[in-house]
Coordinates of C-alpha atoms in Angstrom, one line a residue:
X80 CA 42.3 119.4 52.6
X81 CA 40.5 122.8 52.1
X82 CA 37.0 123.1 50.8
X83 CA 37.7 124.9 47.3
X84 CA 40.2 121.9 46.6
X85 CA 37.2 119.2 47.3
X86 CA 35.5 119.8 43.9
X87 CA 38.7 119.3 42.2
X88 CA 39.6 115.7 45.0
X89 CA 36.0 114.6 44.2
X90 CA 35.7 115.3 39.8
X91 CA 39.5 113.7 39.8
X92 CA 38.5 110.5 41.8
X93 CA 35.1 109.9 40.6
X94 CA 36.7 110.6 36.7
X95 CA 39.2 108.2 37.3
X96 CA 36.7 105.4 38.3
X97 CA 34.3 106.2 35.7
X98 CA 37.8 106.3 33.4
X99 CA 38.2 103.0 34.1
X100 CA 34.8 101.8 34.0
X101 CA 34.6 102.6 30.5
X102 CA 37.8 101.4 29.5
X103 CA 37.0 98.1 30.5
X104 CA 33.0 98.1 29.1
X105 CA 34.8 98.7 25.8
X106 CA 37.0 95.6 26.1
X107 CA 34.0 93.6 26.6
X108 CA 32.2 95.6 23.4
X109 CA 35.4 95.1 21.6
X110 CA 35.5 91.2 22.6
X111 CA 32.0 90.3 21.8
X112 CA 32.7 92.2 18.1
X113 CA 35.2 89.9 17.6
X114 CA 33.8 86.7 19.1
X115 CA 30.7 87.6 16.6
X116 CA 33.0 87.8 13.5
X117 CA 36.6 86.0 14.3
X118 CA 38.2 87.1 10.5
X119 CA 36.8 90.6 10.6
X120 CA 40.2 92.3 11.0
X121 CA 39.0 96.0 12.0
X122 CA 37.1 94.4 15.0
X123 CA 40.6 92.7 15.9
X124 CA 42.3 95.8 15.4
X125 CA 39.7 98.0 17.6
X126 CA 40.0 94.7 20.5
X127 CA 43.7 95.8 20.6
X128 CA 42.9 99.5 21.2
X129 CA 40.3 98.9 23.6
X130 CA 43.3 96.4 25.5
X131 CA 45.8 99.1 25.4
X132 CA 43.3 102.0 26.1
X133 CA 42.1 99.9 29.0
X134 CA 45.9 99.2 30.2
X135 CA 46.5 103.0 30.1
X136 CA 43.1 103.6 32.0
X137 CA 43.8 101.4 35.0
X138 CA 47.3 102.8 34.9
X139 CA 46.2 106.3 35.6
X140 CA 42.9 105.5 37.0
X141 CA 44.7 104.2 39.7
X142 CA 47.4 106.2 40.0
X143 CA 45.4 109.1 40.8
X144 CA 42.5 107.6 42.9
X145 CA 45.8 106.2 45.1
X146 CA 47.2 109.7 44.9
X147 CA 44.3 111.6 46.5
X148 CA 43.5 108.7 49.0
X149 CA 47.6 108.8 50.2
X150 CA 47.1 112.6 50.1
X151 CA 44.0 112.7 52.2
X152 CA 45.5 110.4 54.3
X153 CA 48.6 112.0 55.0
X154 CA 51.0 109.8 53.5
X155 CA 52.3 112.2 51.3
X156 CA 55.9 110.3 51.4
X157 CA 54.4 106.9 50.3
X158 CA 53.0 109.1 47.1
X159 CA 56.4 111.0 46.5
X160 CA 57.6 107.2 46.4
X161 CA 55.1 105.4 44.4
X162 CA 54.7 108.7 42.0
X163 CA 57.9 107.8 39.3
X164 CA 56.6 104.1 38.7
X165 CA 52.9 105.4 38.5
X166 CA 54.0 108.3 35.9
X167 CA 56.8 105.7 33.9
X168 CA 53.7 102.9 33.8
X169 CA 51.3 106.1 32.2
X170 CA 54.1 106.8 29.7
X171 CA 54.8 103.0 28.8
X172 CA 50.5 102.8 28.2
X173 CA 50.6 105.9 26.2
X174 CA 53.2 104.7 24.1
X175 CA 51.6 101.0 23.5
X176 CA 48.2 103.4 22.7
X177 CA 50.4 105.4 20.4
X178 CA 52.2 102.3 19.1
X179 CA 48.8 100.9 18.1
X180 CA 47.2 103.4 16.6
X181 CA 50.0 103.6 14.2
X182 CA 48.7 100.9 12.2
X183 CA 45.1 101.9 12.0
X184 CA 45.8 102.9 8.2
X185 CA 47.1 99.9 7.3
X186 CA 44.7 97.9 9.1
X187 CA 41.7 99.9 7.3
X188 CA 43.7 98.9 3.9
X189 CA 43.7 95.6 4.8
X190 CA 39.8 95.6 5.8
X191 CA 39.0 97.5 2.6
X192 CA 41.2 95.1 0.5
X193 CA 39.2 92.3 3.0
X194 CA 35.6 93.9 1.8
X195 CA 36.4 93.8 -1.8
X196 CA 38.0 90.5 -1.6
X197 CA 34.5 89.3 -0.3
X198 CA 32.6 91.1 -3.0
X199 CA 34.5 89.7 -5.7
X200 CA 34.5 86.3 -4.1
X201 CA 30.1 86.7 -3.6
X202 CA 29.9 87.7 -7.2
X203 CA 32.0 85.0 -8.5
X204 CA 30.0 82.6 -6.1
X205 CA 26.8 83.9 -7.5
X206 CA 28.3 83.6 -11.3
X207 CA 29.2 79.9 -10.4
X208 CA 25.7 79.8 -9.1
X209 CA 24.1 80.2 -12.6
X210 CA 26.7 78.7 -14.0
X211 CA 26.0 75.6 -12.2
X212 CA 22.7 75.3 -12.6
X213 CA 22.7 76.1 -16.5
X214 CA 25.3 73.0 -16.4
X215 CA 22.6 71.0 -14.4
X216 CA 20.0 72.2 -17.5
X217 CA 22.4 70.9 -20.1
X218 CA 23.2 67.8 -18.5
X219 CA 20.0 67.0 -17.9
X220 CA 19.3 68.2 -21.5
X221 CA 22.3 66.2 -22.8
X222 CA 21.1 63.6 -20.7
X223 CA 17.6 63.1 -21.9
X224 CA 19.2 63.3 -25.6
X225 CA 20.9 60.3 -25.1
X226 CA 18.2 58.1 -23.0
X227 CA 15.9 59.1 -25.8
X228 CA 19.4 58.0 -28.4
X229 CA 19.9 55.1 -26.1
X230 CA 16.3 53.8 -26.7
X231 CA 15.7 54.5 -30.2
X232 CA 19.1 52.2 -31.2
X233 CA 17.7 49.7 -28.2
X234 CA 14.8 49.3 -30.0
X235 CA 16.2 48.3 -33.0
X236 CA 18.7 46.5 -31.3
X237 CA 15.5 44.2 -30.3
X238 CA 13.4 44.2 -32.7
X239 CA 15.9 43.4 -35.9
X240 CA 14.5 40.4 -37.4
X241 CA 18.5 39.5 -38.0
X242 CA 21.1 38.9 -35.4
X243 CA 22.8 41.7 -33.9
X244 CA 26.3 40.3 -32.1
X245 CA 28.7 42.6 -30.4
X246 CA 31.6 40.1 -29.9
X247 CA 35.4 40.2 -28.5
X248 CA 37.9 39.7 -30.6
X249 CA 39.3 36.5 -29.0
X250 CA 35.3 35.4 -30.0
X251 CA 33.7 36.0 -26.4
X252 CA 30.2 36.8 -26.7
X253 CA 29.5 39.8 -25.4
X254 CA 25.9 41.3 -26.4
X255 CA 23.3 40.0 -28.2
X256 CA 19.4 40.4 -29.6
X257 CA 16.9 38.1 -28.8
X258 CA 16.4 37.7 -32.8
X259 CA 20.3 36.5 -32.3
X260 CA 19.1 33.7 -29.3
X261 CA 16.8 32.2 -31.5
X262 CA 18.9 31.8 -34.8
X263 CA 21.5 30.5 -32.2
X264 CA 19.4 28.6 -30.1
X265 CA 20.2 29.8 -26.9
X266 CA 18.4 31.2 -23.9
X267 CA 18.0 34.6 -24.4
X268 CA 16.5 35.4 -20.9
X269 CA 19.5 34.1 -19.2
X270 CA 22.2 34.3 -22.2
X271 CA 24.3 37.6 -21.1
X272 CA 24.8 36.1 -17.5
X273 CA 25.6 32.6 -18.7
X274 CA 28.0 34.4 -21.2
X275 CA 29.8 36.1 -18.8
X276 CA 30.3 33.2 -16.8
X277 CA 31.3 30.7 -19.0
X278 CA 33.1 32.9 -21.6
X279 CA 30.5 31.8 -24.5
X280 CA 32.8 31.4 -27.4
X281 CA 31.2 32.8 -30.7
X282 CA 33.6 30.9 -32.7
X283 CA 32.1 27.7 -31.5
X284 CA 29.0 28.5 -33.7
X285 CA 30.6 28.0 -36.6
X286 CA 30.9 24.6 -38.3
X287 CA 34.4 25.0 -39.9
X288 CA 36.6 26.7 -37.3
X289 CA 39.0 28.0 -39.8
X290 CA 35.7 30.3 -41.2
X291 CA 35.7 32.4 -38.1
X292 CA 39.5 32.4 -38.0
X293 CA 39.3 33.9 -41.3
X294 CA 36.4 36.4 -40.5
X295 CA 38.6 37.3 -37.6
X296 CA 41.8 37.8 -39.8
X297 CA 40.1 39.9 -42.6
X298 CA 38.3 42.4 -39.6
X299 CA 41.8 42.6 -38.5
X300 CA 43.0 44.0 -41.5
X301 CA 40.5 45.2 -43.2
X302 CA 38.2 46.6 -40.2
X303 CA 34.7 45.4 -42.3
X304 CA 33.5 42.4 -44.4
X305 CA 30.6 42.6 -45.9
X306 CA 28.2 39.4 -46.9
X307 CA 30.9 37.0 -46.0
X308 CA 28.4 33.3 -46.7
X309 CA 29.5 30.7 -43.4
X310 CA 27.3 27.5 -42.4
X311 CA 26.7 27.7 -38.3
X312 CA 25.4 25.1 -35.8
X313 CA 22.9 26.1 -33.4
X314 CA 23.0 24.8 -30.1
X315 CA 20.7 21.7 -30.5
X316 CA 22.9 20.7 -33.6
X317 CA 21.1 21.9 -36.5
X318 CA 22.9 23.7 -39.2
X319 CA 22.1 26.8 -40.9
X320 CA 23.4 29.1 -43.1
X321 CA 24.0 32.7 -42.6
X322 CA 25.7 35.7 -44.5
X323 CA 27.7 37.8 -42.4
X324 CA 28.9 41.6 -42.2
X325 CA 31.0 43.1 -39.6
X326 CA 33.1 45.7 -38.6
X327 CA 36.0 45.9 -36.6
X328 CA 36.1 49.2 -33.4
X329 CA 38.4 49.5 -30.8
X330 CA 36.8 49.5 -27.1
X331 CA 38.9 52.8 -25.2
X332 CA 36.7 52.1 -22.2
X333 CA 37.7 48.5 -21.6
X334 CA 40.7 49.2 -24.2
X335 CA 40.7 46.2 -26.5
X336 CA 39.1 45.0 -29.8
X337 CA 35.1 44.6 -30.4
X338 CA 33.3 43.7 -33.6
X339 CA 29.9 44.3 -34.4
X340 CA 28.1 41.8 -36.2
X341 CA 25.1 41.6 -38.5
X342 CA 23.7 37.7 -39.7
X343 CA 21.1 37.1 -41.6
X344 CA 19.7 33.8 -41.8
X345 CA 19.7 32.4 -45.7
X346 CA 19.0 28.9 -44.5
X347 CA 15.1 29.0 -46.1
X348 CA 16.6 31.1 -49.2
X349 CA 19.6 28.6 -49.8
X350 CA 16.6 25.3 -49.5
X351 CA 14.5 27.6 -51.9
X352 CA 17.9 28.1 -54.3
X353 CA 18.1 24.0 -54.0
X354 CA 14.4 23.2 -54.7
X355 CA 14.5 25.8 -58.1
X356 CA 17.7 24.0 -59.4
X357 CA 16.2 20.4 -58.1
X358 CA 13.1 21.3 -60.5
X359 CA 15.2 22.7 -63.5
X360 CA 16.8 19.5 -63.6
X361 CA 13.9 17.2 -63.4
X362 CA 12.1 19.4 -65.4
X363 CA 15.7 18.3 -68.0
X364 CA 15.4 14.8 -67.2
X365 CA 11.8 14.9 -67.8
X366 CA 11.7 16.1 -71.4
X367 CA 14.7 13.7 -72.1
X368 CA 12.3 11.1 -70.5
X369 CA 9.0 11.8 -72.2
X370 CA 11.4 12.6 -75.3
X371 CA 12.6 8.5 -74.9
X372 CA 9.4 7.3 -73.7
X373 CA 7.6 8.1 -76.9
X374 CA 10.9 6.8 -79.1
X375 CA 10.7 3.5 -77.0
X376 CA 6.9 3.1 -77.0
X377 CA 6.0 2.9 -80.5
X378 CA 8.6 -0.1 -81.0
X379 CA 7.2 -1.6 -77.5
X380 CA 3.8 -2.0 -78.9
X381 CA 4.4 -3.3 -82.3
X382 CA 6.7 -6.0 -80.4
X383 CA 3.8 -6.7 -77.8
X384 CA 1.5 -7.1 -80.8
X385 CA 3.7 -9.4 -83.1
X386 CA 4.4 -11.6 -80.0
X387 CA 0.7 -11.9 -79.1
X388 CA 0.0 -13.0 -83.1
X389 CA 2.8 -15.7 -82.1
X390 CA 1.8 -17.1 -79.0
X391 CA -2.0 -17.3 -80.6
X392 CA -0.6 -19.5 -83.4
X393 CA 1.9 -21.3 -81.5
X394 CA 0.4 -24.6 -79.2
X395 CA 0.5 -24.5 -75.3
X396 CA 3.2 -26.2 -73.7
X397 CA 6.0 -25.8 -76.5
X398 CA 9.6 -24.4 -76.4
X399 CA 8.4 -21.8 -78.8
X400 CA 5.3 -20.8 -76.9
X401 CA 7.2 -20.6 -73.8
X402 CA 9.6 -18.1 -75.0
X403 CA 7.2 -15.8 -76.9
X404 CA 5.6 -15.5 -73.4
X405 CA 8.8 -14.5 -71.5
X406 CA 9.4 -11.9 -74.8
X407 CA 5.8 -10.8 -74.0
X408 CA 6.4 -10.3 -70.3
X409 CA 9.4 -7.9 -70.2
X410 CA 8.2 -6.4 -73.2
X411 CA 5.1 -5.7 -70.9
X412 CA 7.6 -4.6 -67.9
X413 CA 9.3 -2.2 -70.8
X414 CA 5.4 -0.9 -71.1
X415 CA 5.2 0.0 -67.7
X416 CA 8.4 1.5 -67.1
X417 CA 7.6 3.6 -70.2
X418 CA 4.2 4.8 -69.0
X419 CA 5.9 5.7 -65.6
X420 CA 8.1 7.4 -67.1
X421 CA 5.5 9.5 -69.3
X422 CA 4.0 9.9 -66.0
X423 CA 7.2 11.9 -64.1
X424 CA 7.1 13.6 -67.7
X425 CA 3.4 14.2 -67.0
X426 CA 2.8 13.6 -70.6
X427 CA 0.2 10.6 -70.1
X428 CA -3.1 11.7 -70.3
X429 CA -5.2 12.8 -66.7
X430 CA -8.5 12.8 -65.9
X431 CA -9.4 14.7 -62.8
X432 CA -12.6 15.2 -61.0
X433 CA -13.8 16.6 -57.6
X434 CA -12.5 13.8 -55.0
X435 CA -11.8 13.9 -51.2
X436 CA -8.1 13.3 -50.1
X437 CA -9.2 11.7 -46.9
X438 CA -11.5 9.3 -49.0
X439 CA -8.3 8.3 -51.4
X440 CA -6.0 7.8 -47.9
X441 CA -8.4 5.3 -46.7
X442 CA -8.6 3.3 -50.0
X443 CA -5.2 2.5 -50.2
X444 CA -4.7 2.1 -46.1
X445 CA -7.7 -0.7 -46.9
X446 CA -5.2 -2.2 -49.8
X447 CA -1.9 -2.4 -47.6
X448 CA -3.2 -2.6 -44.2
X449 CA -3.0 -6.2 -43.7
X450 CA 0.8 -5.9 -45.1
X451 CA 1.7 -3.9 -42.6
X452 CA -0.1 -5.7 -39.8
X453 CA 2.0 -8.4 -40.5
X454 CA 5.0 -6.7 -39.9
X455 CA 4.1 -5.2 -36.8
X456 CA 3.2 -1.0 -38.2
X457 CA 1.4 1.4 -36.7
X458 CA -0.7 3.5 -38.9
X459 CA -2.1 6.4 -37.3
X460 CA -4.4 8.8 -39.0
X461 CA -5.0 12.6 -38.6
X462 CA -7.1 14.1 -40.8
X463 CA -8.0 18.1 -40.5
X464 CA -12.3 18.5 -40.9
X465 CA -11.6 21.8 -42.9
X466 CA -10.0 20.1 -45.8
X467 CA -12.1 20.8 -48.4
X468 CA -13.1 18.8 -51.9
X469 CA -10.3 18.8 -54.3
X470 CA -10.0 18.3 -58.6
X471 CA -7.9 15.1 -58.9
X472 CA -6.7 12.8 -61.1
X473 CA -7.9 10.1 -57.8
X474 CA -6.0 6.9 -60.0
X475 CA -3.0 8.8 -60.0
X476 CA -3.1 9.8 -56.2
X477 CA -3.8 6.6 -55.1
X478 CA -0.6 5.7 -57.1
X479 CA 1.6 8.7 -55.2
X480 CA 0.1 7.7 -52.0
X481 CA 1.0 4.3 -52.3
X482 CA 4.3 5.1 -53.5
X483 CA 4.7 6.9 -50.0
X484 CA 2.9 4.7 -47.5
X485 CA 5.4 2.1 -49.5
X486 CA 8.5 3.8 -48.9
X487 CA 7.6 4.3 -45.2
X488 CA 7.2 0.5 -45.4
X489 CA 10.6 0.1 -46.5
X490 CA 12.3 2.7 -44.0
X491 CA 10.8 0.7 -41.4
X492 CA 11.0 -2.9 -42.3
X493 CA 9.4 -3.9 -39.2
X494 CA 8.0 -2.6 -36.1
X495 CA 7.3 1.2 -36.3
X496 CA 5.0 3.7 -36.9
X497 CA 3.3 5.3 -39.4
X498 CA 1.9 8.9 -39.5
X499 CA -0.6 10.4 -42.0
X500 CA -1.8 14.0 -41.3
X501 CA -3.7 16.6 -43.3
X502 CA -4.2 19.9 -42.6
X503 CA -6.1 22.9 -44.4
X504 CA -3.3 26.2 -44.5
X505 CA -5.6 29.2 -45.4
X506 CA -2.4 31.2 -46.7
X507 CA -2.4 30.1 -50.0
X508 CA -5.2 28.2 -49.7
X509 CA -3.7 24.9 -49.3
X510 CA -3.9 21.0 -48.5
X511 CA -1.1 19.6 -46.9
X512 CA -0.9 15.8 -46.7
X513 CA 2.0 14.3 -44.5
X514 CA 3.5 11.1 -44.4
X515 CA 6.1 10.1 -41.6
X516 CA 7.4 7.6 -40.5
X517 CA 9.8 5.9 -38.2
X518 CA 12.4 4.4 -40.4
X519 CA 16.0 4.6 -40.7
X520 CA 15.9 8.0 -42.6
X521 CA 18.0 9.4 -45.6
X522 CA 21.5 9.9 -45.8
X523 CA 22.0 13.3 -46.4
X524 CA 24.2 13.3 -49.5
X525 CA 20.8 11.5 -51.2
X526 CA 18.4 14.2 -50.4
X527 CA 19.3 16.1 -53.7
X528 CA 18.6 12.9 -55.9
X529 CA 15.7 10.7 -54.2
X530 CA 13.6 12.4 -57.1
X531 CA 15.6 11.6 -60.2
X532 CA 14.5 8.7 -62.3
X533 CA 16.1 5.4 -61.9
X534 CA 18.0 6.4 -58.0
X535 CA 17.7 3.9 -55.9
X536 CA 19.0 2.6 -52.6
X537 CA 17.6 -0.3 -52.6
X538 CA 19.0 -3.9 -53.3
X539 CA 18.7 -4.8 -57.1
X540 CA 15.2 -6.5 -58.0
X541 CA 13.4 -4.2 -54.9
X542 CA 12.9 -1.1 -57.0
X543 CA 13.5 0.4 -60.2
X544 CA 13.9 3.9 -59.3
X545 CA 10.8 5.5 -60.7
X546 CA 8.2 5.5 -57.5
X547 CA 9.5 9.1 -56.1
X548 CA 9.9 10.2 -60.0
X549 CA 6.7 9.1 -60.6
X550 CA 4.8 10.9 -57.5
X551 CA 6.7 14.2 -58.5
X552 CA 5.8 14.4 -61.5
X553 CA 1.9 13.6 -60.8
X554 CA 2.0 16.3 -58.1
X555 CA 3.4 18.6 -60.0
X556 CA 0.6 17.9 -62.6
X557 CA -1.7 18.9 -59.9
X558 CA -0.3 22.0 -59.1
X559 CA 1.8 20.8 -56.2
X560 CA 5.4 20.2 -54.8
X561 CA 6.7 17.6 -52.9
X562 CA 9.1 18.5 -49.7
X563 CA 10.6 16.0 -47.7
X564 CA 12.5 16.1 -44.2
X565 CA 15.0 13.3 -42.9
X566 CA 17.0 12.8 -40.3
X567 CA 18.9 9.1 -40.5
X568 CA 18.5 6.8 -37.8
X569 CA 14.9 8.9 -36.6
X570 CA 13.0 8.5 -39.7
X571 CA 11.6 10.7 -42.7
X572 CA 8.8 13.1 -43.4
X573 CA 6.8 13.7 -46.9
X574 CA 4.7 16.5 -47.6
X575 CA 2.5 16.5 -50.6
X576 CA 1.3 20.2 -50.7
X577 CA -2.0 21.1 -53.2
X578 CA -3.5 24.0 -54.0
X579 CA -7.0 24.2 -52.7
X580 CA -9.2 26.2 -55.3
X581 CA -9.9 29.5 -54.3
X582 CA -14.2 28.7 -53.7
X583 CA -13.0 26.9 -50.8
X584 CA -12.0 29.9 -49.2
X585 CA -14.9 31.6 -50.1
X586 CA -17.2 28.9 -48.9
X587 CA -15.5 28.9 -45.6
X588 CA -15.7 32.6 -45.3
X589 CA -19.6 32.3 -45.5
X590 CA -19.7 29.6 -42.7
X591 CA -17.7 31.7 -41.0

């Protein structure tokens, strides 16, 4: 080697070094791009240049830093040899460089197509965005509609003073208001659960099972009934009556048949109905009474009299005499039935005066007490302090009392008990005055007549009919009603109501 070639030995061995230096810093450039961002396609793209720029680096890189050492070392034959495979590898890695740069347009459309793809996708992310959370306003909007919906209907699911059912149609029981529990008489904190576990049957409520079979058919076809009358039993037995309207929907959640029911008890409006056609016909029988009371007594007296002018001139102890005095003694009994029947007309005259009630209880316990010693009865008294004095006619409420604390007798025949409360009721204002017993009770289907004239269960020669007649029609002369209660086999309870006068109320107010 001669010293103006050294320059040219030292720039081409040093170049091809540095040459491959760089070719390999930009792989590693290239590599950490793309380990940074794995689906950005133009740093892929660039890792591949950078792999065949590097393989065409080395390739010549070496090839001349081997030339010039073989050169300098004399081994210009090994370099004539090695030479074709060094210059066929540089044109191989030229070609793959070539080869690869080829695609660099349609890598860059791809990238572009890339970028826009990503913008579109971040502004369609951002739309969904606010779209999403404008959703999440109306559904919470929507939902705070409905809670608010929800409520308002819950609460008059609950507070309805009527029934409110929501029942299957094969009569399962599936919702009901606590207004519905206590016409039913059922447990409304437990009634949903016990429901659903031991399919409460609606139908069961009803007293003639071919009512709700009915109900059922006509919501079948016709979808509604409105004020459909029925008679249910409550749980503890006791009958009411209820008017009904319902409507027939189809369930798509649980897919199958659901009425909705509304019943209102008319069990108090139906006793009220009885009570105003039980007075309009004693009210009837009363003026037909007083009308043949007043026929009857004129004739009755006359007889009495004649029959007295007999026995007065007929001697003691004759056939004669004897019979004018049986004439005089059922001509007397006619008297009496006559004035108790002008009595339940309240026709016969009444004097009435300031009296106490407790007072007039006491009197006739004092006249029958002993009786009912004897036969083993238990009078028990309760008598309410705020009961104040009342205008009465005290002969005739002695004789209503008696009638009552007789009939209690008679219930009973012996061993028993006897209650007799009063009680001051400031709606109104007034007295109550109740009289219970233990006795064998009324048959139901004699409730509706106990207070017509002449009805009597009792054995021929025990009664004649007229003692409940008699007490109704001196109560009402008062102002009152009688209501009676009776359940056979666990006794009966009267309750003579009277109006208090309105100074009582008054008068209390003050002490108050």
């Amino acid at each position: 080697m001669t010293l103006p070639f050294f320059p040219i030995f030292f720039v081409d061995l040093v170049g091809s070094a540095c040459m491959v230096f760089f070719a390999i810093a930009c792989v590693r450039l290239s590599y950490a791009l793309h380990i940074r961002d794995r689906e950005n396609v133009l740093y892929l793209y660039l890792l591949m240049v950078c792999h065949a720029l590097a393989v065409f680096a080395i390739s010549r890189g070496i090839g001349h830093i081997a030339k010039q050492l073989l050169l300098l070392g004399g081994y210009r034959h090994i370099w004539e040899s090695l030479r074709p495979y060094s210059g066929s590898l540089n044109t191989i890695s030229f070609c793959v460089v070539g080869a690869v740069t080829l695609f660099f347009e349609r890598i860059w459309k791809v990238h572009q197509q890339i970028l826009r793809d990503r913008q579109a996708l971040k502004e369609a992310h951002e739309k969904l965005l606010l779209m999403n959370k404008h959703l999440e306003d109306l559904v919470s909007e929507r939902t705070a509609e409905l809670g608010r919906s929800e409520q308002k209907f819950r609460r008059i699911f609950e507070a309805s003073r009527d029934m409110i059912a929501v029942v299957a149609a094969d009569g399962t029981l599936l919702d009901i208001n606590p207004a519905g529990c206590e016409m039913l008489g059922i447990d409304g904190n437990n009634v949903m659960v016990e429901a659903a576990a031991k399919k409460l049957d609606f139908g069961k409520f009803f007293e003639q099972p071919r009512d709700w079979e009915r109900l059922r058919e006509n919501l079948q076809r016709s979808f509604y009934v409105t004020d459909e009358e029925v008679a249910l039993v409550r749980q503890d037995g006791r009958e009411i009556s209820a008017l009904i309207s319902a409507s027939s929907q189809c369930d798509l959640q649980e897919k199958r048949e659901v009425f909705h029911l509304v019943v209102k008890d008319i069990t108090q409006r139906k006793i009220m109905q009885q009570q105003l056609l039980q007075a309009d016909k004693l009210a009837s029988l009363g003026q037909l009474a007083a009308g043949v009371a007043h026929e009857i007594n004129n004739p009755l007296g006359i007889i009495l009299g004649y029959t007295q002018l007999l026995i007065r001139e007929e001697p003691e102890g004759t056939e004669r005499y004897e019979d004018l005095k049986t004439i005089e003694k059922h001509t007397r009994t006619c008297k009496t039935i006559v004035e108790d029947l002008l009595s339940f007309a309240r026709s016969a005259h009444s004097r009435k005066e300031p009296a106490s009630i407790h007072d007039l209880v006491q009197e006739v316990l004092s006249v029958v007490r002993h009786n009912l010693e004897l036969k083993r009865i238990q009078v028990e008294t309760y008598f309410d302090p705020r009961v104040p004095v009342l205008v009465l006619d005290k002969d005739k409420m002695r004789q209503v009392l008696m009638n009552l604390i007789m009939n209690a007798q008679q219930a009973i025949g012996k061993e028993g008990r006897i209650e007799i409360r009063t009680a001051f009721v400031e709606n109104g204002p007034s007295v109550h005055i109740v009289v219970s017993d233990t006795g064998m009770g009324i048959d139901p289907k004699h409730l509706p007549r106990i207070f017509d004239p002449f009805f009597t269960t009792k054995s021929t020669g025990e009664g004649t009919g007229l003692g409940l007649s008699v007490s109704y029609g001196i109560v009402k002369d008062h102002g009152g009603e009688i209501q009676v209660a009776s359940e056979p086999g666990k006794g009966s309870v009267f309750t003579v109501v009277l109006p208090a006068p309105a100074e009582t109320q008054e008068f209390m107010g003050h002490e108050n």
